[in-house]
Amino acid sequence: MRAARAVCFDEGRLSIEDIVDIARAQARPVLSDDPGFRARIARGADFLDRLLREEGVIYGVTTGYGDSCTVAVPLHLVPELPRQLYTYHGCGLGADLDADQVRAVMAARLASLCKGYSGVSISLLEGIVRLFDAGLVPRIPSEGSVGASGDLTPLSYLAAVLCGEREVLLDGERVPAADALRVAGIAPLCLRPKEGLALMNGTAVMTGLACLAWDRASYLTRLATRITAMASFALDGNAHHFDATLFSVKPHAGMQQVAAWLREDLDYAGQGERNGRRLQDRYSIRCAPHVIGVLADALPFFRATIENELNSANDNPIIDPDGERVLHGGHFYGGHIAFAMDSMKNAVANLADLMDRQLALLVDPRYSNGLPANLSGMEGERAAISHGLKALQISVSAWTAEALKLTMPASVFSRSTECHNQDKVSMGTIAARDCLRVLELSEQVAAGMLIAVRQAVWLRMRSTGAASAPATLVPMLALLGRKTDVVIEDRRLDMDLLRLLGAIQVKEWELYA
């Protein structure tokens, strides 16, 4: 059954949401039928054909690649050069990208090629779309790109599959690409002179992964805010810390939004005792808008950066079909994505650290304002042998430490390579992979905290005899109750964590308007 929503690929702009929906098979790419769009694609390919007939020198078409650009390729060998390119780049290692990630990569590459500056044929674009339609996912190893000249090695696996080589995933099984194409009724492509270079010499891997990272980071921003609200209530915190007047004097819009969400969750409108029962809560509660707000304020910048890259022609050389020029440059350089991903993983890891510190307050009776040690729900003589969330807090601390360790910027580790032709590279793909790993670890921290805050709210209400939490939090607490029970007798929690992680990954809970 085909996904209902169609995303049209042409010269227009695509959004992060378009790529994410395609990645999750909630939308499908379709090529525009507009004659103007198709004519523009054809003009670029026709221009290259004419240059070849005139024996023009075209980098990567009649020359070798990279440092080998001074090597002239005899005209009778030009048709073989694209296959040589993807063949010798077949040296990727590491874990394979998952199916969602590969679909995001494919969509990002298709978007760039559709701008009409890559000199490719409409048949190539249609070949990529046919892979989507047939449910074929190229196997792409995650390691081997330095982020300039683009994502050469991982994208070689897409190029090879289009030509019937290497492997694809079909319904979760790895099968030879040639067999999968034959069953799907898809004829393997024979790449035209520049098409191997156009497919591979771009930023599609880092950009596709960045789209997925942005989507997850945006949701985690809201989830960390909701968790903070529940932690504040459970700790009997001072809601005046989120007062609207207080935040009006520090005009960071994202931070102000987080404070507003917390006021909504805690049913706070400036009422009650002026300073609450405590003058000041600890920083992980009081300064939560300032921590979460950094990511909230950065997300619009990250979106603009990622979407600009997504909607760019980013291979080399650029083919100008109107001016009939071949323009040699460095648009394959992934510096903007590298900066966005290095910055995002820092802000995300700070959310993990914030939640870890909140958990440390919740489980420690010296700081939890009346909650039992380790949030144990057991009473009576068995309380002596009950340990509550003691081990969960250790695991959360471990996940946080690993996330923080990965915040070293990948972009500062440029390495001169390829005979010093690629002597300054972006490491954007490593930054994007790191960012996704930091997000994974931070989501694990959030899952642990969801168990903890539900337990802590229940314990707070049990100790005070309160009928319920603030009205805005009640639906969320009820939804959490479907994923994890309160802990009275000690029990394993890994299955609860997996259920909660699954809910986070599909954004199961609506968090704020």
XYZ file of C-alpha atoms in Angstrom:
513
model
C 0.000 0.000 0.000
C 1.492 3.339 -1.043
C 1.851 6.176 1.432
C -0.983 8.669 1.062
C 0.973 11.910 0.925
C 3.002 12.665 -2.168
C 5.999 15.000 -1.946
C 6.701 16.656 -5.278
C 10.352 16.927 -6.275
C 11.223 19.757 -8.650
C 13.104 23.044 -8.353
C 11.010 24.164 -5.370
C 11.937 24.052 -1.707
C 11.429 21.025 0.471
C 11.149 21.041 4.253
C 12.634 18.910 6.990
C 9.172 17.483 7.518
C 9.027 16.347 3.878
C 12.244 14.372 4.291
C 11.243 12.942 7.677
C 7.871 11.778 6.351
C 9.537 10.098 3.366
C 12.126 8.523 5.671
C 9.368 7.035 7.825
C 7.412 5.845 4.776
C 4.594 8.224 5.671
C 5.010 9.989 2.326
C 6.382 9.100 -1.095
C 8.463 11.150 -3.515
C 7.098 11.918 -6.962
C 8.852 13.751 -9.776
C 7.121 16.828 -11.090
C 5.393 16.451 -14.464
C 5.945 20.138 -15.187
C 7.409 20.430 -18.718
C 9.602 23.357 -17.667
C 11.215 21.337 -14.892
C 11.857 18.346 -17.124
C 13.197 20.560 -19.915
C 15.671 22.148 -17.507
C 16.966 18.743 -16.413
C 17.324 17.728 -20.059
C 19.176 20.935 -20.969
C 21.941 20.160 -18.495
C 22.425 16.617 -19.784
C 22.247 17.766 -23.411
C 24.831 20.480 -22.776
C 27.266 17.905 -21.393
C 26.680 15.652 -24.397
C 27.477 18.541 -26.721
C 30.672 19.359 -24.837
C 31.772 15.765 -25.137
C 31.152 15.771 -28.886
C 33.280 18.910 -29.086
C 35.941 17.123 -26.977
C 35.667 19.669 -24.175
C 37.533 19.021 -20.948
C 35.028 18.261 -18.178
C 36.245 17.372 -14.694
C 35.172 13.884 -13.687
C 33.947 13.167 -17.210
C 37.046 13.358 -19.365
C 39.455 13.524 -16.417
C 40.200 11.447 -13.381
C 38.765 12.336 -9.979
C 40.165 14.524 -7.227
C 43.931 14.748 -7.325
C 43.756 12.781 -10.575
C 42.036 15.681 -12.362
C 45.179 16.177 -14.465
C 44.843 12.675 -15.904
C 43.079 12.793 -19.269
C 40.613 9.985 -19.926
C 40.458 8.735 -23.541
C 37.014 9.407 -24.995
C 36.316 5.724 -25.610
C 36.777 5.062 -21.851
C 34.557 7.930 -20.678
C 31.421 5.720 -20.431
C 33.217 3.410 -18.004
C 34.312 6.140 -15.605
C 31.089 6.360 -13.495
C 31.260 2.659 -12.674
C 34.934 2.986 -11.779
C 34.015 5.780 -9.342
C 31.382 3.903 -7.372
C 33.384 0.683 -7.526
C 36.579 1.956 -5.936
C 34.561 3.833 -3.318
C 33.003 0.579 -2.160
C 35.007 0.569 1.071
C 32.480 1.592 3.713
C 32.464 -0.061 7.122
C 30.634 0.270 10.405
C 27.001 -0.371 11.193
C 24.655 0.085 8.255
C 22.350 3.067 8.230
C 18.851 1.956 9.148
C 16.012 2.025 6.619
C 14.660 5.414 7.760
C 18.120 6.935 7.506
C 18.718 5.524 4.023
C 15.391 6.847 2.777
C 16.283 10.286 4.191
C 19.631 10.123 2.369
C 17.997 9.108 -0.910
C 15.442 11.900 -0.631
C 18.144 14.467 0.119
C 20.170 13.388 -2.911
C 17.114 13.458 -5.143
C 16.269 16.963 -3.923
C 19.711 18.275 -4.857
C 19.770 16.661 -8.287
C 16.320 18.084 -9.053
C 17.668 21.636 -8.831
C 18.893 21.163 -12.385
C 22.567 22.027 -11.913
C 24.089 18.544 -11.908
C 23.946 17.584 -15.586
C 22.015 14.373 -14.963
C 19.206 12.826 -16.987
C 15.581 12.564 -15.978
C 16.087 8.783 -16.148
C 18.436 8.931 -13.175
C 15.905 10.853 -11.110
C 13.218 8.375 -12.094
C 15.523 5.524 -11.094
C 15.774 6.841 -7.547
C 12.003 7.236 -7.336
C 11.529 3.664 -8.568
C 13.610 2.383 -5.649
C 11.209 4.138 -3.273
C 8.161 2.795 -5.081
C 9.507 -0.761 -4.937
C 10.428 -0.508 -1.248
C 14.106 -1.161 -1.998
C 16.552 0.288 0.535
C 20.217 0.296 -0.497
C 22.576 -1.077 2.135
C 24.766 1.877 3.127
C 27.594 1.464 5.684
C 27.678 4.461 8.006
C 31.454 5.013 8.179
C 33.889 6.269 5.573
C 32.971 9.884 4.763
C 35.024 12.947 5.702
C 32.256 15.272 4.519
C 34.109 16.716 1.502
C 34.164 15.896 -1.424
C 30.750 15.172 -0.101
C 29.684 11.757 1.118
C 31.521 9.825 -1.576
C 31.866 6.393 -0.033
C 28.374 5.979 1.495
C 26.695 7.426 -1.605
C 28.607 4.972 -3.790
C 26.268 2.319 -2.391
C 23.244 4.168 -3.765
C 24.920 4.561 -7.157
C 25.851 0.883 -7.264
C 22.331 -0.286 -6.394
C 20.841 1.847 -9.174
C 23.146 -0.073 -11.512
C 22.165 -3.460 -10.089
C 25.199 -4.015 -7.863
C 25.798 -4.608 -4.130
C 22.853 -5.219 -1.793
C 19.488 -3.832 -0.754
C 17.157 -4.377 2.144
C 13.764 -5.691 1.095
C 11.239 -6.259 3.875
C 14.137 -6.269 6.320
C 16.128 -8.937 4.466
C 19.439 -8.281 2.719
C 19.334 -9.430 -0.906
C 21.554 -8.822 -3.961
C 20.506 -5.636 -5.726
C 20.414 -7.367 -9.108
C 17.874 -9.909 -7.854
C 15.739 -7.279 -6.127
C 15.644 -5.050 -9.211
C 14.695 -7.999 -11.401
C 11.821 -9.016 -9.125
C 10.617 -5.402 -9.015
C 10.764 -5.137 -12.790
C 13.358 -2.348 -12.657
C 16.065 -2.257 -15.308
C 19.525 -1.413 -13.893
C 20.852 1.955 -15.009
C 23.955 2.521 -17.064
C 25.114 5.847 -15.691
C 25.795 8.671 -18.095
C 29.218 10.372 -18.018
C 28.705 12.712 -15.023
C 25.990 10.826 -13.197
C 28.249 8.801 -10.912
C 29.931 11.992 -9.741
C 26.596 13.805 -9.398
C 25.177 11.017 -7.236
C 28.177 10.717 -4.956
C 29.857 14.115 -4.734
C 27.337 15.802 -2.441
C 26.175 16.230 1.137
C 23.124 13.963 1.064
C 24.125 11.607 3.873
C 24.875 14.280 6.448
C 21.854 16.329 5.318
C 19.404 13.429 5.437
C 20.646 12.472 8.891
C 20.454 16.115 9.983
C 16.768 16.250 9.008
C 16.081 13.252 11.236
C 18.161 14.759 14.050
C 16.284 18.066 13.924
C 12.939 16.312 14.159
C 14.025 14.309 17.194
C 15.657 17.288 18.901
C 12.512 19.376 18.476
C 10.393 16.720 20.183
C 12.956 16.168 22.937
C 12.848 19.897 23.721
C 9.157 19.611 24.518
C 9.507 16.302 26.324
C 12.277 17.610 28.587
C 10.023 20.539 29.452
C 7.123 18.254 30.379
C 9.483 16.089 32.456
C 10.752 19.208 34.225
C 7.199 20.219 35.109
C 6.490 16.810 36.627
C 9.816 16.876 38.481
C 9.084 20.346 39.859
C 5.682 19.249 41.128
C 7.084 16.041 42.619
C 9.842 17.979 44.380
C 7.270 20.414 45.775
C 9.075 23.105 43.822
C 8.617 26.850 43.642
C 6.659 27.626 40.461
C 7.444 31.342 40.810
C 10.761 30.492 39.110
C 8.843 30.437 35.802
C 6.930 33.690 36.265
C 6.079 35.602 33.067
C 7.359 38.916 34.388
C 10.614 37.268 35.449
C 11.184 35.960 31.932
C 10.089 39.133 30.202
C 13.350 40.789 31.205
C 15.560 38.218 29.444
C 14.178 38.172 25.894
C 15.319 34.844 24.469
C 12.164 33.697 22.698
C 12.818 29.966 23.005
C 13.623 30.219 26.693
C 10.487 32.297 27.234
C 8.435 29.650 25.449
C 9.811 26.897 27.687
C 8.944 28.973 30.778
C 5.436 29.511 29.401
C 4.984 25.766 28.881
C 6.090 25.154 32.464
C 3.605 27.728 33.763
C 0.885 25.983 31.794
C 1.851 22.542 33.086
C 2.065 23.717 36.703
C -1.164 25.734 36.489
C 0.774 28.841 37.531
C -0.509 32.350 36.933
C 1.417 34.284 39.575
C -0.819 33.130 42.391
C 0.095 31.802 45.821
C 2.824 32.719 48.267
C 5.236 35.252 46.874
C 8.288 33.051 47.337
C 6.759 29.639 47.922
C 7.952 27.352 50.672
C 11.548 27.718 49.516
C 13.158 30.864 48.246
C 15.097 29.116 45.484
C 15.057 25.613 44.025
C 18.255 24.040 42.808
C 19.488 24.958 39.352
C 18.292 21.825 37.548
C 14.727 22.972 38.293
C 15.071 26.743 38.589
C 17.275 27.133 35.512
C 15.554 24.496 33.384
C 14.121 27.101 30.956
C 17.612 28.516 30.523
C 19.034 25.067 29.686
C 16.207 23.790 27.498
C 15.826 27.261 26.024
C 19.251 27.133 24.414
C 18.095 24.297 22.174
C 14.653 25.855 21.706
C 16.269 29.099 20.527
C 18.766 27.299 18.293
C 16.222 25.090 16.506
C 15.074 27.792 14.045
C 18.688 28.454 13.071
C 19.338 24.746 12.682
C 16.221 24.409 10.535
C 17.293 27.231 8.224
C 20.791 25.796 7.883
C 19.629 22.238 7.198
C 16.900 23.274 4.779
C 19.244 25.550 2.855
C 21.624 22.636 2.385
C 18.740 20.321 1.507
C 17.581 22.725 -1.201
C 21.012 23.320 -2.699
C 22.887 21.913 -5.636
C 25.926 20.602 -3.797
C 28.054 18.548 -6.170
C 31.039 19.533 -8.307
C 31.260 20.705 -10.954
C 28.026 22.672 -11.181
C 26.492 22.571 -14.639
C 24.844 25.839 -15.664
C 22.346 24.775 -18.339
C 21.320 28.339 -19.161
C 24.722 29.978 -19.372
C 26.200 26.740 -20.714
C 29.139 26.795 -18.344
C 30.881 24.184 -16.231
C 31.637 25.790 -12.863
C 34.215 24.144 -10.630
C 33.778 24.815 -6.924
C 33.394 23.204 -3.529
C 29.669 22.979 -2.817
C 30.228 19.409 -1.607
C 31.825 20.877 1.530
C 29.543 20.105 4.489
C 30.662 22.811 6.894
C 27.210 24.214 7.559
C 25.765 20.817 8.449
C 28.859 20.020 10.514
C 28.403 23.205 12.543
C 24.682 22.586 13.007
C 25.204 18.997 14.124
C 28.120 19.773 16.428
C 26.066 22.558 18.007
C 22.885 20.505 18.224
C 24.549 17.561 19.936
C 25.967 19.944 22.558
C 22.549 21.423 23.316
C 20.881 17.996 23.334
C 23.480 16.517 25.683
C 22.813 19.411 28.051
C 19.184 18.289 28.172
C 20.339 14.812 29.156
C 22.547 16.324 31.842
C 19.663 18.455 33.118
C 17.340 15.453 33.427
C 20.095 13.407 35.073
C 20.527 16.116 37.704
C 16.766 16.279 38.266
C 16.732 12.530 38.855
C 19.576 12.896 41.352
C 17.374 15.257 43.363
C 14.332 12.998 43.159
C 16.056 9.864 44.495
C 17.980 11.560 47.319
C 15.886 12.197 50.474
C 18.252 15.017 51.432
C 17.026 17.050 48.474
C 13.631 15.616 47.492
C 11.593 17.443 50.144
C 9.978 14.412 51.706
C 10.106 11.715 49.048
C 11.433 8.273 50.092
C 14.974 7.227 49.238
C 15.362 6.017 45.653
C 11.640 6.710 45.157
C 10.840 3.312 46.612
C 7.118 2.689 46.832
C 7.384 -0.119 49.368
C 6.127 0.369 52.928
C 6.341 -1.855 55.996
C 9.058 -4.361 56.762
C 9.796 -5.096 53.093
C 10.926 -1.499 52.671
C 14.259 -2.626 54.131
C 14.976 -4.825 51.116
C 13.411 -2.605 48.450
C 15.646 -0.408 46.334
C 13.240 1.439 44.070
C 14.977 3.300 41.274
C 18.519 3.018 42.611
C 19.853 1.100 39.586
C 17.846 3.177 37.119
C 19.561 6.293 38.413
C 22.937 4.654 37.799
C 21.961 3.759 34.227
C 20.674 7.259 33.542
C 23.980 8.634 34.782
C 25.878 6.266 32.465
C 23.802 7.275 29.418
C 24.310 10.930 30.271
C 28.057 10.539 30.623
C 28.272 8.837 27.238
C 26.222 11.596 25.625
C 28.417 14.289 27.152
C 31.549 12.480 25.984
C 30.354 12.739 22.377
C 30.005 16.533 22.441
C 33.567 17.078 21.218
C 33.073 18.841 17.855
C 33.772 16.535 14.943
C 34.381 19.508 12.663
C 37.659 20.398 14.388
C 39.194 17.090 13.314
C 39.772 17.951 9.670
C 42.323 15.636 8.055
C 44.228 16.250 4.838
C 43.527 13.345 2.517
C 43.516 12.191 -1.099
C 47.044 13.414 -1.909
C 46.256 16.751 -0.216
C 43.549 17.584 -2.736
C 41.014 17.223 0.063
C 43.254 19.076 2.494
C 40.447 20.725 4.515
C 37.318 18.662 5.104
C 34.127 19.172 7.125
C 33.592 15.890 8.986
C 29.896 16.774 8.710
C 28.750 13.177 8.401
C 30.597 12.144 11.546
C 29.032 15.137 13.323
C 25.563 14.057 12.154
C 26.129 10.461 13.257
C 27.399 11.674 16.624
C 24.349 13.907 16.988
C 21.997 10.994 16.351
C 23.836 8.915 18.946
C 23.615 11.754 21.480
C 19.892 11.981 20.731
C 19.513 8.228 21.234
C 21.257 8.383 24.604
C 19.300 11.471 25.651
C 16.028 9.776 24.723
C 17.088 6.886 26.958
C 17.650 9.390 29.754
C 14.197 10.825 29.083
C 12.657 7.341 29.211
C 14.297 6.747 32.580
C 13.072 10.099 33.822
C 9.524 9.355 32.716
C 9.534 6.303 34.992
C 10.988 8.422 37.782
C 8.663 11.420 37.542
C 5.577 9.239 37.328
C 6.757 7.385 40.427
C 7.656 10.629 42.216
C 4.325 12.329 41.459
C 2.476 9.257 42.725
C 4.558 9.253 45.909
C 4.026 12.989 46.435
C 0.266 12.603 46.131
C 0.319 9.546 48.413
C 2.212 11.446 51.088
C 0.033 14.559 50.919
C -3.282 12.886 50.205
C -3.694 15.085 47.144
C -6.389 13.982 44.721
C -4.359 14.724 41.598
C -1.502 16.627 40.047
C -2.040 19.931 38.178
C -4.786 19.478 35.595
C -2.475 19.868 32.587
C -0.254 17.025 33.795
C -3.064 14.562 34.540
C -3.515 13.326 30.929
C 0.223 12.798 30.524
C 0.405 10.849 33.773
C -2.475 8.675 32.615
C -0.753 7.989 29.299
C 2.460 7.090 31.109
C 0.460 4.650 33.194
C -0.163 2.626 30.021
C 3.578 2.178 29.514
C 4.902 1.739 33.047
C 3.394 0.846 36.423
C 4.492 2.436 39.656
C 7.282 0.509 41.365
C 6.382 -0.983 44.722
C 8.108 -4.368 44.789
C 11.511 -4.250 43.058
C 11.254 -5.421 39.442
C 13.128 -5.205 36.164
C 12.545 -1.959 34.295
C 14.116 -2.593 30.900
C 10.837 -3.529 29.244
C 9.207 -0.364 30.598
C 12.118 1.634 29.208
C 11.745 0.032 25.783
C 8.024 0.812 25.682
C 8.702 4.414 26.634
C 11.508 4.709 24.081
C 9.173 3.425 21.407
C 6.631 6.073 22.341
C 9.289 8.799 22.242
C 10.561 7.704 18.847
C 7.108 7.883 17.256
C 6.224 11.081 19.155
C 3.228 9.340 20.686
C 2.357 12.145 23.093
C 1.076 15.539 21.979
C 3.223 18.053 23.833
C 2.003 21.661 23.788
C 0.224 23.482 21.015
